[in-house]
XYZ file of C-alpha atoms in Angstrom:
777
model
C 0.000 0.000 0.000
C 2.799 2.399 0.844
C 4.423 1.955 -2.575
C 1.133 2.545 -4.356
C 0.405 5.544 -2.159
C 3.678 7.301 -2.953
C 3.539 6.584 -6.660
C 0.060 7.985 -7.053
C 0.348 10.858 -4.642
C 0.849 14.524 -5.422
C 4.356 16.028 -5.716
C 4.008 17.183 -2.115
C 4.715 13.687 -0.838
C 8.080 13.143 -2.473
C 9.386 16.667 -2.902
C 7.887 19.129 -0.478
C 6.424 18.076 2.831
C 6.290 14.303 3.095
C 4.062 13.084 5.927
C 6.777 10.566 6.756
C 9.274 13.294 7.611
C 9.197 16.382 9.749
C 11.656 18.210 7.492
C 10.113 20.195 4.591
C 12.225 20.533 1.471
C 10.571 23.654 0.102
C 9.039 26.769 1.614
C 5.447 26.183 2.695
C 2.899 28.449 4.372
C 3.913 28.994 7.971
C 1.641 27.502 10.579
C 0.202 30.044 12.988
C -1.218 29.858 16.443
C -4.960 29.312 16.114
C -7.456 31.377 18.019
C -7.328 34.670 16.146
C -8.517 35.196 12.586
C -6.622 37.156 9.950
C -7.182 40.897 10.188
C -6.518 41.764 6.523
C -7.003 40.061 3.173
C -3.287 40.219 2.421
C -2.689 37.834 5.340
C -4.759 35.083 3.649
C -1.604 34.059 1.780
C -0.458 32.587 5.092
C -3.467 30.249 5.343
C -2.300 26.645 5.649
C -5.473 24.750 6.543
C -8.399 25.711 4.314
C -12.022 24.545 4.145
C -13.824 25.087 0.830
C -17.594 24.932 1.066
C -19.421 24.329 -2.224
C -23.062 25.399 -2.116
C -25.801 23.573 -3.961
C -26.037 26.355 -6.562
C -22.322 25.927 -7.322
C -22.331 22.160 -7.699
C -25.673 21.609 -9.463
C -26.842 22.468 -12.967
C -29.440 25.096 -13.691
C -32.180 22.432 -14.060
C -31.215 21.021 -10.637
C -30.897 17.535 -12.120
C -27.238 16.613 -12.261
C -23.949 18.351 -11.589
C -22.287 21.356 -13.230
C -19.269 19.362 -14.370
C -17.317 22.270 -15.866
C -17.524 24.337 -12.680
C -16.711 21.334 -10.542
C -13.649 20.499 -12.637
C -12.227 24.032 -12.308
C -12.799 23.993 -8.538
C -11.075 20.620 -8.216
C -8.107 21.954 -10.185
C -7.738 24.962 -7.857
C -7.976 22.795 -4.738
C -5.350 20.442 -6.178
C -3.042 23.386 -6.944
C -3.291 24.634 -3.366
C -2.859 21.093 -2.031
C 0.348 20.786 -4.043
C 1.569 23.988 -2.368
C 1.544 21.946 0.856
C -1.646 23.502 2.156
C -4.171 21.253 3.889
C -7.411 21.336 1.915
C -10.861 20.108 2.942
C -14.068 20.271 0.905
C -17.589 20.499 2.269
C -19.818 19.695 -0.682
C -23.449 19.659 -1.674
C -24.726 17.864 -4.766
C -25.698 14.380 -3.625
C -29.419 15.116 -3.887
C -29.098 16.623 -7.379
C -26.887 13.766 -8.586
C -29.281 11.191 -7.100
C -32.292 12.945 -8.612
C -30.679 12.634 -12.033
C -29.973 8.924 -11.538
C -33.410 8.107 -10.126
C -35.228 10.024 -12.879
C -33.243 8.097 -15.470
C -34.074 4.757 -13.809
C -37.764 5.612 -13.431
C -38.064 6.758 -17.057
C -36.335 3.617 -18.251
C -38.541 1.414 -16.099
C -41.739 3.183 -17.184
C -40.823 2.965 -20.846
C -40.175 -0.775 -20.637
C -43.441 -1.434 -18.799
C -45.426 0.744 -21.199
C -43.892 -0.946 -24.237
C -44.736 -4.390 -22.877
C -48.251 -3.344 -21.909
C -49.179 -1.607 -25.179
C -47.204 -3.748 -27.574
C -46.305 -0.572 -29.461
C -43.039 1.224 -29.961
C -44.617 4.669 -29.595
C -44.704 5.696 -25.950
C -47.269 7.913 -24.326
C -46.360 10.893 -22.200
C -44.898 9.725 -18.914
C -45.114 11.691 -15.678
C -42.461 11.449 -12.988
C -43.335 11.028 -9.329
C -42.065 13.518 -6.761
C -38.680 12.263 -5.604
C -37.998 12.272 -1.877
C -34.778 14.123 -0.999
C -33.374 11.429 1.306
C -33.767 8.778 -1.358
C -32.076 11.036 -3.894
C -29.197 11.607 -1.462
C -28.789 7.861 -0.914
C -28.721 7.240 -4.661
C -26.409 10.136 -5.446
C -23.772 10.023 -2.715
C -21.677 7.212 -4.193
C -21.775 8.714 -7.690
C -20.797 12.151 -6.382
C -17.807 10.710 -4.564
C -16.765 8.648 -7.573
C -16.807 11.811 -9.669
C -14.626 13.705 -7.172
C -12.208 10.798 -7.016
C -11.910 10.616 -10.805
C -11.305 14.376 -11.085
C -8.695 14.562 -8.323
C -6.895 11.536 -9.754
C -6.014 13.693 -12.771
C -3.833 15.749 -10.403
C -2.391 12.731 -8.547
C -4.361 13.730 -5.464
C -6.078 11.264 -3.138
C -9.511 11.881 -1.629
C -11.569 10.383 1.177
C -15.309 10.586 1.852
C -16.777 11.490 5.240
C -20.527 11.684 5.938
C -21.613 13.413 9.130
C -24.731 14.319 11.092
C -25.400 16.466 14.140
C -24.679 13.532 16.433
C -21.096 13.375 15.218
C -20.522 16.826 16.708
C -22.722 16.688 19.797
C -21.450 13.296 20.999
C -17.996 13.885 22.508
C -16.593 10.497 21.551
C -17.826 10.723 17.972
C -16.484 14.246 17.689
C -13.067 13.083 18.875
C -13.150 10.212 16.403
C -14.066 12.544 13.551
C -11.338 14.979 14.543
C -8.764 12.193 14.700
C -9.790 10.815 11.308
C -9.569 14.193 9.600
C -6.175 14.948 11.125
C -4.834 11.600 9.983
C -6.114 12.163 6.437
C -4.524 15.628 6.310
C -1.279 14.203 7.661
C -1.231 11.768 4.733
C -1.921 14.630 2.286
C -5.394 13.356 1.440
C -8.261 15.755 0.671
C -11.279 14.927 2.859
C -14.618 15.495 1.116
C -17.325 16.006 3.700
C -21.101 16.161 3.408
C -24.078 15.820 5.666
C -25.532 12.321 5.515
C -28.747 13.530 3.903
C -30.063 9.968 3.598
C -30.564 9.723 7.371
C -30.165 13.246 8.764
C -33.104 14.384 10.925
C -34.666 17.829 10.548
C -32.812 20.524 12.496
C -34.200 21.458 15.879
C -35.718 24.964 15.900
C -33.700 27.736 17.554
C -30.778 25.419 18.239
C -28.184 26.814 15.920
C -25.463 29.382 16.453
C -25.920 29.723 20.191
C -22.231 29.972 20.998
C -18.842 28.606 20.156
C -19.661 25.132 21.444
C -23.151 24.742 19.962
C -24.159 24.842 16.307
C -26.894 22.808 14.638
C -25.758 21.090 11.454
C -28.886 21.967 9.500
C -27.157 22.827 6.191
C -23.693 22.786 4.684
C -23.037 26.397 5.758
C -23.293 25.463 9.412
C -21.445 22.188 8.744
C -18.547 24.012 7.122
C -18.387 26.534 9.979
C -18.445 23.817 12.649
C -15.861 21.757 10.812
C -13.559 24.747 10.278
C -13.581 25.610 13.975
C -13.232 21.966 15.078
C -10.222 21.526 12.785
C -8.775 24.943 13.636
C -8.772 25.920 9.978
C -7.157 29.202 9.011
C -9.667 29.993 6.273
C -13.192 29.026 5.254
C -14.149 29.819 1.650
C -17.914 29.611 1.143
C -18.884 29.551 -2.539
C -22.451 30.289 -3.605
C -24.275 31.923 -6.535
C -23.887 35.519 -5.293
C -20.841 37.788 -5.437
C -20.728 38.106 -1.670
C -22.600 40.048 0.963
C -24.520 43.176 -0.042
C -25.824 45.972 2.133
C -29.274 45.313 0.661
C -30.784 42.485 -1.426
C -28.710 41.878 -4.600
C -30.403 43.298 -7.663
C -31.908 46.269 -5.858
C -30.885 49.672 -7.179
C -28.800 50.726 -4.200
C -27.218 47.354 -3.412
C -23.468 47.564 -2.842
C -21.130 44.630 -2.487
C -19.361 44.709 0.855
C -15.665 44.081 0.476
C -15.245 43.519 4.216
C -17.870 42.676 6.824
C -17.418 43.266 10.536
C -19.352 41.480 13.328
C -20.958 44.709 14.496
C -22.455 45.448 11.060
C -25.053 42.670 10.820
C -27.890 44.928 11.967
C -27.270 47.411 9.140
C -28.010 44.984 6.288
C -31.083 43.252 4.923
C -31.258 39.811 3.349
C -32.715 38.713 0.057
C -34.254 35.393 -0.913
C -32.505 32.049 -0.743
C -30.566 30.639 -3.681
C -32.383 28.636 -6.336
C -31.328 25.355 -4.687
C -30.181 24.351 -1.235
C -31.784 24.978 2.139
C -29.584 27.839 3.317
C -29.811 31.492 2.412
C -27.473 34.452 2.802
C -28.642 34.968 6.361
C -27.613 31.407 7.204
C -24.246 31.976 5.527
C -23.606 35.158 7.501
C -24.550 33.515 10.805
C -22.288 30.552 10.054
C -19.465 32.860 8.955
C -19.693 34.954 12.127
C -19.730 31.803 14.227
C -16.579 30.553 12.497
C -14.953 33.979 12.856
C -15.698 33.908 16.570
C -13.948 30.552 16.679
C -10.782 31.934 15.094
C -11.309 31.035 11.415
C -11.251 33.705 8.707
C -14.133 33.557 6.206
C -14.699 34.715 2.630
C -18.088 34.366 0.910
C -17.797 34.549 -2.892
C -19.430 33.575 -6.182
C -18.507 30.122 -7.436
C -20.827 30.102 -10.449
C -19.674 33.093 -12.531
C -18.041 31.677 -15.705
C -15.404 34.436 -15.828
C -14.093 33.903 -12.300
C -14.892 30.317 -11.331
C -11.594 29.096 -12.772
C -9.546 31.150 -10.317
C -11.877 32.320 -7.542
C -10.372 30.062 -4.840
C -6.746 30.763 -5.697
C -7.502 34.504 -5.993
C -8.956 34.508 -2.480
C -5.934 32.701 -1.052
C -3.648 35.189 -2.818
C -5.419 37.994 -0.955
C -7.191 39.477 -3.960
C -10.386 41.440 -3.482
C -12.939 38.731 -4.262
C -16.265 38.334 -2.489
C -16.800 39.492 1.099
C -14.056 39.063 3.683
C -15.126 38.725 7.322
C -12.810 40.491 9.751
C -12.903 41.282 13.455
C -10.529 44.233 13.006
C -12.241 47.368 11.734
C -9.831 49.892 10.186
C -9.521 53.285 11.822
C -9.962 55.228 8.578
C -12.345 54.970 5.624
C -12.178 52.150 3.107
C -10.904 52.873 -0.388
C -14.491 52.685 -1.658
C -15.535 55.306 0.880
C -12.516 57.433 -0.047
C -13.540 57.268 -3.703
C -17.113 58.341 -2.915
C -15.821 61.201 -0.757
C -13.474 62.305 -3.559
C -16.235 62.192 -6.189
C -18.593 64.254 -4.052
C -15.953 66.892 -3.254
C -14.730 66.782 -6.853
C -18.126 67.920 -8.107
C -17.918 70.892 -5.777
C -14.371 71.578 -6.967
C -15.521 71.572 -10.595
C -18.263 74.079 -9.793
C -15.812 76.629 -8.358
C -14.799 79.656 -10.365
C -11.501 79.194 -12.214
C -9.937 81.899 -10.026
C -10.796 79.879 -6.922
C -9.151 76.742 -8.303
C -6.157 78.878 -9.227
C -6.015 80.159 -5.623
C -5.854 76.591 -4.338
C -2.941 75.728 -6.634
C -1.023 78.900 -5.719
C -1.542 78.112 -2.038
C -0.103 74.628 -2.589
C 2.864 76.152 -4.449
C 3.519 78.451 -1.457
C 3.269 75.556 1.006
C 5.908 73.559 -0.900
C 8.502 76.241 -0.171
C 7.222 77.426 3.207
C 7.127 73.891 4.641
C 10.145 72.524 2.827
C 11.907 71.565 6.087
C 9.032 69.218 7.004
C 8.984 67.759 3.505
C 12.733 67.168 3.359
C 12.745 65.658 6.853
C 10.078 63.143 5.829
C 11.951 62.439 2.602
C 15.168 61.812 4.561
C 13.399 59.069 6.554
C 12.242 57.420 3.332
C 15.731 57.631 1.846
C 17.298 56.055 4.932
C 14.869 53.136 4.805
C 15.271 52.664 1.047
C 19.032 53.038 0.604
C 19.677 49.302 0.967
C 16.612 48.219 -1.025
C 16.458 50.426 -4.102
C 18.743 50.853 -7.093
C 20.654 54.135 -7.514
C 18.245 55.173 -10.295
C 15.205 54.572 -8.060
C 16.865 56.387 -5.163
C 17.394 59.387 -7.415
C 13.676 59.426 -8.203
C 12.806 59.138 -4.516
C 15.087 61.974 -3.415
C 13.797 65.516 -2.969
C 15.851 68.681 -2.536
C 15.265 72.400 -2.043
C 15.895 73.018 -5.743
C 13.385 70.313 -6.708
C 10.756 71.864 -4.451
C 11.434 75.303 -5.932
C 11.024 73.896 -9.457
C 7.797 72.181 -8.379
C 6.498 75.465 -7.000
C 7.264 77.279 -10.274
C 5.560 74.528 -12.268
C 2.461 74.693 -10.095
C 2.167 78.432 -10.686
C 2.264 77.790 -14.440
C -0.631 75.374 -13.977
C -2.514 77.970 -11.923
C -2.274 80.447 -14.800
C -3.395 77.886 -17.388
C -6.370 76.868 -15.259
C -8.047 80.249 -15.729
C -10.127 79.142 -18.719
C -10.060 75.354 -18.539
C -13.335 73.958 -17.156
C -16.469 75.238 -18.899
C -14.651 76.524 -21.973
C -16.879 76.616 -25.032
C -15.341 74.739 -27.955
C -18.188 74.994 -30.416
C -21.525 76.795 -30.800
C -24.194 75.891 -33.325
C -27.635 77.290 -34.072
C -29.446 74.032 -34.757
C -32.704 75.800 -35.540
C -34.542 78.977 -34.629
C -34.147 79.472 -30.844
C -32.419 76.077 -30.524
C -28.697 76.428 -29.729
C -26.053 73.802 -29.064
C -22.741 74.184 -27.233
C -19.842 71.820 -26.730
C -17.992 72.659 -23.495
C -15.075 71.225 -21.533
C -15.799 69.329 -18.314
C -13.754 67.212 -15.884
C -13.369 63.488 -16.510
C -14.484 62.558 -12.984
C -12.416 60.475 -10.591
C -8.766 59.876 -11.507
C -6.633 57.128 -10.001
C -2.903 57.866 -10.234
C -0.529 55.073 -9.213
C 3.102 56.079 -8.908
C 6.392 54.553 -7.778
C 9.254 56.263 -5.924
C 8.220 59.658 -7.268
C 6.918 61.828 -4.402
C 7.287 64.939 -6.587
C 4.541 63.410 -8.726
C 1.995 63.993 -5.940
C 1.869 67.817 -5.971
C 2.161 67.920 -9.768
C -0.767 65.582 -10.342
C -2.748 67.211 -7.534
C -2.384 70.627 -9.164
C -3.472 69.293 -12.548
C -6.494 67.584 -10.976
C -7.465 70.789 -9.170
C -7.052 72.883 -12.327
C -9.219 70.493 -14.344
C -11.836 70.047 -11.585
C -11.206 66.313 -11.233
C -11.378 64.254 -8.061
C -8.142 62.383 -7.403
C -7.222 59.092 -5.771
C -3.471 58.659 -5.190
C -1.647 55.364 -4.578
C 2.058 55.835 -3.937
C 4.810 53.326 -3.295
C 5.500 52.367 0.307
C 9.124 53.452 -0.156
C 7.874 57.079 -0.222
C 5.200 56.735 2.468
C 6.468 59.497 4.769
C 7.029 62.011 1.967
C 3.689 61.252 0.333
C 1.880 61.681 3.631
C 3.190 65.211 4.272
C 2.675 66.258 0.642
C -0.912 64.997 0.736
C -1.535 66.914 3.961
C -0.331 70.084 2.238
C -2.614 69.425 -0.744
C -5.600 69.036 1.567
C -4.608 72.169 3.464
C -4.636 74.101 0.188
C -8.003 72.597 -0.798
C -9.476 73.617 2.550
C -9.451 77.329 1.633
C -12.546 76.608 -0.481
C -13.907 73.679 1.531
C -13.027 70.836 -0.850
C -10.486 68.961 1.312
C -11.780 65.512 0.313
C -11.320 66.004 -3.443
C -7.816 64.471 -3.214
C -7.431 61.199 -1.330
C -4.266 59.236 -0.537
C -4.832 55.485 -0.376
C -2.790 54.285 2.570
C -4.602 51.011 3.255
C -3.306 47.615 2.147
C -5.095 47.798 -1.174
C -3.384 45.885 -3.940
C -3.054 47.738 -7.242
C -5.012 44.983 -8.982
C -7.905 45.466 -6.561
C -7.985 49.215 -7.226
C -8.158 48.484 -10.945
C -11.418 46.596 -10.401
C -13.338 49.639 -9.104
C -14.789 50.309 -12.537
C -18.004 51.790 -11.139
C -16.089 54.338 -9.093
C -12.976 55.299 -11.080
C -13.105 56.911 -14.526
C -9.430 56.962 -15.583
C -6.229 55.299 -14.347
C -2.869 56.975 -14.864
C 0.203 54.874 -13.967
C 3.487 56.668 -13.279
C 6.386 54.264 -12.926
C 8.230 51.401 -14.550
C 7.118 49.825 -17.797
C 6.289 46.685 -15.811
C 3.946 48.655 -13.542
C 2.187 50.162 -16.553
C 1.796 46.760 -18.238
C 0.447 45.197 -15.043
C -2.126 47.963 -14.660
C -3.158 47.761 -18.310
C -3.774 44.024 -17.871
C -5.634 44.424 -14.574
C -7.845 47.369 -15.586
C -10.139 45.551 -17.972
C -13.044 48.004 -17.649
C -11.290 51.307 -16.840
C -9.356 53.352 -19.436
C -5.606 53.567 -18.766
C -3.636 56.589 -19.910
C 0.073 55.942 -20.252
C 2.810 54.109 -22.056
C 4.178 50.672 -21.281
C 7.650 51.355 -22.708
C 9.859 54.273 -23.641
C 11.950 52.892 -26.478
C 13.202 56.206 -27.823
C 15.429 56.513 -30.913
C 17.936 59.080 -32.109
C 18.667 58.860 -35.833
C 21.924 60.526 -36.978
C 21.635 61.369 -40.648
C 24.686 61.471 -42.968
C 24.206 65.266 -43.154
C 24.288 65.761 -39.388
C 26.361 68.380 -37.572
C 29.156 66.775 -35.528
C 28.707 69.091 -32.564
C 24.914 68.801 -32.520
C 25.022 65.009 -32.831
C 27.466 64.539 -29.935
C 25.586 66.975 -27.714
C 22.147 65.510 -28.441
C 23.217 61.873 -28.049
C 24.978 62.582 -24.737
C 21.980 64.407 -23.295
C 19.422 61.919 -24.611
C 21.225 58.923 -23.092
C 23.257 60.199 -20.147
C 21.288 63.060 -18.583
C 18.817 60.687 -16.856
C 19.124 57.110 -18.183
C 16.188 55.819 -16.100
C 13.707 58.304 -17.607
C 11.141 57.093 -20.111
C 12.311 59.763 -22.586
C 15.960 58.629 -22.554
C 17.455 57.281 -25.798
C 17.576 53.490 -25.974
C 18.557 52.948 -29.634
C 20.958 55.023 -31.727
C 20.383 54.704 -35.466
C 23.352 55.728 -37.619
C 23.381 56.289 -41.378
C 25.625 53.759 -43.097
C 27.795 56.480 -44.664
C 28.885 57.630 -41.207
C 30.653 54.373 -40.348
C 34.433 54.790 -40.144
C 34.128 58.572 -40.123
C 35.436 60.998 -37.474
C 31.842 61.702 -36.383
C 31.151 58.042 -35.640
C 34.474 57.676 -33.816
C 33.627 60.692 -31.648
C 30.231 59.202 -30.805
C 31.854 55.947 -29.660
C 34.543 57.778 -27.677
C 31.910 59.900 -25.931
C 29.901 56.828 -24.951
C 32.993 55.149 -23.534
C 33.791 58.272 -21.535
C 30.240 58.301 -20.160
C 30.468 54.535 -19.376
C 27.624 53.631 -21.693
C 27.477 49.924 -22.459
C 26.907 49.367 -26.195
C 24.905 46.523 -27.732
C 25.315 45.981 -31.474
C 22.293 45.562 -33.698
C 22.466 42.736 -36.276
C 23.331 44.994 -39.183
C 25.913 46.996 -37.209
C 27.526 43.777 -35.973
C 27.961 42.567 -39.564
C 30.263 45.530 -40.279
C 32.569 44.776 -37.360
C 35.324 42.201 -36.937
C 35.154 42.420 -33.161
C 31.788 43.778 -32.136
C 30.248 44.560 -28.759
C 27.733 42.085 -27.408
C 24.985 41.620 -29.975
C 21.619 42.919 -28.885
C 19.110 40.289 -27.725
C 16.177 42.339 -28.927
C 15.835 45.582 -30.863
C 12.774 46.321 -28.744
C 14.537 46.852 -25.400
C 14.156 49.621 -22.833
C 17.396 49.526 -20.826
C 16.673 52.294 -18.328
C 20.378 52.534 -17.570
C 23.691 53.522 -19.150
C 23.188 51.030 -21.963
C 21.941 51.389 -25.518
C 21.749 49.656 -28.862
C 23.489 50.946 -31.996
C 22.118 49.927 -35.363
C 22.939 50.946 -38.936
C 20.370 52.048 -41.540
C 20.804 52.897 -45.223
C 18.524 55.941 -45.298
C 16.144 58.156 -43.402
C 13.198 56.127 -44.709
C 14.760 52.937 -43.383
C 15.187 54.679 -40.027
C 11.472 55.517 -40.035
C 10.599 51.898 -40.879
C 12.886 50.642 -38.102
C 11.283 52.948 -35.539
C 7.767 51.952 -36.604
C 8.722 48.278 -36.232
C 10.713 48.347 -33.000
C 9.780 51.615 -31.273
C 7.074 52.330 -28.718
C 5.670 55.539 -30.290
C 7.081 57.595 -27.415
C 9.785 60.061 -28.566
C 12.098 59.881 -31.574
C 14.720 62.302 -32.872
C 16.472 63.103 -36.156
C 19.826 64.911 -36.254
C 20.446 66.463 -39.668
C 21.192 69.771 -41.371
C 18.973 68.912 -44.337
C 15.624 70.607 -43.759
C 13.780 68.556 -46.386
C 15.001 65.298 -44.826
C 14.032 66.531 -41.372
C 10.527 67.580 -42.433
C 9.965 64.260 -44.139
C 11.022 62.463 -40.937
C 8.733 64.649 -38.807
C 5.738 64.065 -41.077
C 6.155 60.333 -41.701
C 7.016 59.156 -38.208
C 3.990 58.179 -36.138
C 5.208 58.837 -32.592
C 3.755 60.960 -29.814
C 6.804 63.257 -29.884
C 9.054 63.783 -32.917
C 12.056 66.147 -32.669
C 14.562 67.682 -35.076
C 18.003 68.537 -33.702
C 16.820 68.424 -30.083
C 17.313 65.955 -27.241
C 14.653 63.336 -26.539
C 14.700 64.564 -22.927
C 12.519 67.520 -23.950
C 9.500 65.178 -23.989
C 8.221 66.469 -20.673
C 5.179 68.464 -19.599
C 7.170 71.019 -17.626
C 9.616 71.595 -20.520
C 6.670 71.937 -22.911
C 5.265 74.711 -20.724
C 2.360 72.640 -19.415
C 3.487 73.287 -15.831
C 3.535 69.550 -15.149
C 2.258 66.328 -16.602
C 0.322 63.359 -15.318
C 2.285 61.151 -17.676
C 3.204 60.585 -21.288
C 0.646 58.819 -23.412
C 1.477 56.792 -26.499
C -2.164 55.916 -27.120
C -3.856 57.206 -30.251
C -6.591 59.110 -28.473
C -7.073 62.832 -27.843
C -4.413 62.870 -25.073
C -1.026 61.981 -26.562
C 2.526 62.820 -25.590
C 3.026 64.725 -22.296
C -0.464 64.973 -20.825
C -1.166 68.187 -18.955
C -4.331 70.026 -18.109
C -6.026 69.636 -21.524
C -5.648 65.864 -21.401
C -7.674 65.681 -18.179
C -10.765 67.285 -19.687
C -13.552 65.775 -21.713
C -16.617 67.452 -23.206
C -20.364 67.543 -22.905
C -23.053 68.919 -25.188
C -25.503 71.514 -23.918
C -28.694 72.142 -25.905
C -30.969 75.086 -25.097
C -34.430 75.205 -26.605
C -37.988 76.438 -26.031
C -40.141 73.322 -26.185
C -38.590 71.912 -29.364
C -39.292 68.274 -30.259
C -37.867 65.976 -32.904
C -41.330 65.698 -34.427
C -41.193 69.433 -35.235
C -38.524 68.616 -37.855
C -40.257 65.666 -39.553
C -41.778 65.877 -43.017
C -45.074 66.913 -41.449
C -43.365 69.266 -38.988
C -43.231 73.040 -39.099
C -39.494 73.581 -38.496
C -36.271 73.052 -40.470
C -32.682 72.598 -39.358
C -30.280 75.518 -39.822
C -26.990 74.138 -38.382
C -25.250 77.508 -38.421
C -21.876 77.868 -36.731
C -21.875 80.713 -34.209
C -18.950 82.689 -32.781
C -17.472 81.019 -29.726
C -17.847 83.256 -26.680
C -16.435 81.907 -23.449
C -19.021 81.146 -20.802
C -18.296 81.277 -17.092
C -20.013 78.616 -14.953
C -23.604 79.584 -14.256
C -23.770 82.241 -17.001
C -25.267 82.026 -20.441
C -24.324 83.599 -23.739
C -26.733 85.266 -26.122
C -26.616 84.854 -29.852
């Protein structure tokens, strides 16, 4: 038996945490002292012993006759994955009644058809009616088939299972409870997944008012209470209860004002109402909440989530264990501050007030913030010093440079903010177009804020006041999520922003997310956030673009910037531009990553000077394929022509013409910033017109691709998307438009063939309109 057991077991037996040895070979979740549940979702990664409860709606098909095999297979796969991570998994399952109902219906139909055929002597059968099937009989008929199905599915992952049927007596009788506890512990020790269900073939009806009366008493009247009792008995770290609802709502799901609760606290149960029960099963949401609170009281963390949604079923369990924001998490620790959802609602409400202010008032706020940056610079630099001291051993020199603030940086920030204040004078409510649609029917297109912005930034505390000023100028609410490496600096800068906002009573318009929210969870708030702007590494931007499936993302994933040196280039200009583009700030997204050189420049003094300059500046050179073919001994050949180095490294490649340079950039570039160095105006203009990048320069460094250098005051980022906001995105990129139509009882029917009016569609002069005022034609 032992040989068979090891050969058919999961990899955990032989490679990770063999039950025959106390020495684990690989890192496994650390065991923790039981008695206190996890306080935060992020701690769920530490869960070692996990109970997964599968509700009837999850396991059964929509017709309630038979099992939902696809859903069940994906759940089994997730449990097997977690089991192979050396976690101890247990399943509390429904489904025996549905599986038995399917079997019994089939047998009855077959039996009736045979009898009817024999009785009538005809092949054509009459309509047959099915008797009402008693639930206990269905459970008896379905239990063995359900277990056989689980066993077959888990075998695909080399995972053993064991069936355990329980009733109330197994928990209320001390000896039986000890026996059950011992059996389950032995199965877990041998890395076997116990599959537990109530013995519905013999279980008596639950006694009224006998459930959930304390830690030691709980009536096993459904699988919710069974899972809770089992989790506490086995000192499980986590109970995952899957049903056909997303989680717990503050009112019945489907009602207009229903909101999914991310976290539920024991003191909140009186503030919610319950809807109807699920389509199958004997428990409802109220039963689930009572069972969850009972388990929480016993020291087990609980998450209630949807196990039927086709888009999430395949990863719902593993997502929960990874700490992602799925379903409703039950916690005994209530945070001191507002949740991120509450922060977003507060920001949206205050943002609407901010947008309604006069432009001069928004300008006052920005100027006040600019003053505070210089007046309180000692506080800011002191906080920044703490961050630098904590980060010096953890961050690269390039990241440390981004994290560092200085008096000169704060002065530059203050100047930039004042530029934004000036530009905000005619931003919100600006009329872009006026049309007389018909007599006394006028249409205007005006600028308005986007709504709620989420800006996620890494190691860039100077980003906070810049983005705050742009949000204020454009009348947008702002949610900020900074890196923990800049926590102290971000906190003081956010306090200054709120102090400036307070002069017009809109303190809450800018919120700093300081809770343990994962970026991926923030990207799922599609009903609350209108635009996400990532400021950081290309990896951060890519991760956010993948996570934010329903929220627009403004930004660029890579900054693969090119400098093309034409054969008619000035030596001095070429050297100066290449040095600045690559060496001024190698980690910046607008730094040169590929140098394209015209073939005629090879083996010329200009090319030699370029190479000598790069050696002097300690730039590591990677040869492109074509460049390498010209050399006897070449530098290391580039692995990819589509590489953003972010350091003192770059690729050099050779092209035969300006047009080939354009083709190369279109193929390998990222549409960020690209430069031509030439004295031929015609060649330069052709390059500028043909190249499809957000920023295209002639005889100027790529480092000019910056909102401050463009005179925008600051930027929220650089966009390479092909939408209205492209390149450095300043104030204009944070505005959208709305159409305002003013009439006097006009209807569409007035303009039909039988109507009395005709369209004019006359363009009118654009006169700027202040909020609350109206122009006259």
